[in-house]
Amino acid sequence: MEGGGAEEALICEICGVQFGPGQNPQVCPICTDERQFLPREGQKWTNLAKLKAHGHFANKWRKHEPGLYSFATEPKVGIGQRAFLIQTSHGNILWDCVSLLDEATVDIINALGGLKAIAISHPHFYATNAVWSATFGNVPVYIHESDKQWVMWEHNNVKYWNGDKLRILEGATLIRLGGHFSGGQILHWTEGASGKGVILTADILQVVMTRTEVSIMRSYPNYIPLSASHARHMACQMEPWEFERVYGSFWDAEIMSDGKSRVEYSLNRYIKWVTNEDLNV
């Protein structure tokens, strides 16, 4: 891995994002941005060596349907998001990322076919993507160019892209929705849900507690909403895509049926509440 020192490179304890070897920031720019926060006790740092020491942290796995697994680190590291392993006919994709990459996780992923690509929804979930990429053969890490300023370790395997959609493998397409971050992206997986289609949305489209709707925000912890124009843009971007299921950032954040109409309804509801208007796209 370029630069070396990955085990000791600083990781922000609040968001879990890793900085490049040799960097020594006073605070994490991602967490001092208005979409995130620093706790009252201030900035704290860790590293991979500490996370892997003594076996205190481990990645817990769950299978959702044929070809789709998720895992998250317990106890929670950073924001506590889960990542997904998607097995496609053309290779496996890691969707989103977690900070901890331990030997058990490497063994599981290799047993399931390794990785062909990594794609990450937005900066809060960049985690230790440089280490993940290097470990699995320097696979590309797809990040939208609009979020380039938030990449804290700009390694050679990051592949920035432009526009509104990018097919990274046959049947797997990134769709830029923006919103939470300018380059916020979701992943459409054609083979999912027995061919009816799946979207993996992180919190670009946040699956809410009913498990039947989604919502959108600029900042979830600081309760900063998005505008109706953002919601309309998202609705337009989603309209061409068929999907049955929606998988979000955290355990059980899933819409298991009628996903497209539930997303349409959710965005319509959001627009009505912020503008008293109906969705018209």
Steps between C-alpha positions, in 0.01 A plus 500: 500500500634841405654694785483203742396542860138403450473331840604818681332758274255713695131411503245749629308331784187704428448418131747212454675653198872425458757763407809432293822379668699789644203735518450654843189721490380676814137428417310299240360731227212259440388525862542877528276545196141600583369156399693324776627601846774471756398373845534720808828334594645598162688318226618144564717275283566131464666278239466153348756346730298607803170387348642154431676460835365250755204400281272757665345607169361261239288518187160337532357355179146444374364348178196679357429316176695300244810696412459773762676516837550785745735547792564759769756538775400424857546678734425796276789683335436850368146550375420129518395445138497164330669410174370254239659226294312456172567187296428569135547282194794722405680529833442614855447857618560651841234765553595754766776426747580454869822588680587154629653250257598193701623156394159337534345755264778451246448123513122528461519736203766290327288187556207679338705592193706805597430848368486652154404854606423724796246783492421735788189709536641815663788632716366389839557139392841523331649318801825314418427451131869527402578196714201306368598571140863398550407184691278373219734558207493881461142497377352836393317713756223697325430844647319785328731787407269751672613358835872496421580762765382259772738217410746502790730234349521560126665175396559374146202263496237773542309538174312827480210519258276773359138515392183343636555127449785255458484126435784353704417139407232346284176536694650733762460875446584799717239775495594843625215646708693770686307638795685396815826576315537642150642173371269276701446176309290187531546161332244322282545123480296344221533137613376570852159394631485210251548737206252764617784732597649641819634841597758550772461855627704553820340814646481683169146358518467410867267209578294621797360314800180385327717299255254606229626852418819700457596856584772743400708751698807712455596414858336229709672573834452878462148481348575706189242423230541498125295716267206391289716549191742238632210260551372564147846439357522170685157396376602575141821301537313200644214492250665282230610228743299198608559349843314295755719548806691779672795437733616787720791580730423309818373165624136438401481820294332322210191528284439147383216548251347762272817706536460732202150615587602543866791726400272700270245538778769603748642774279149622424424517871822688568426761235144549623616566855770752406303680226137386511544391140451164328781319323502596132795366303 
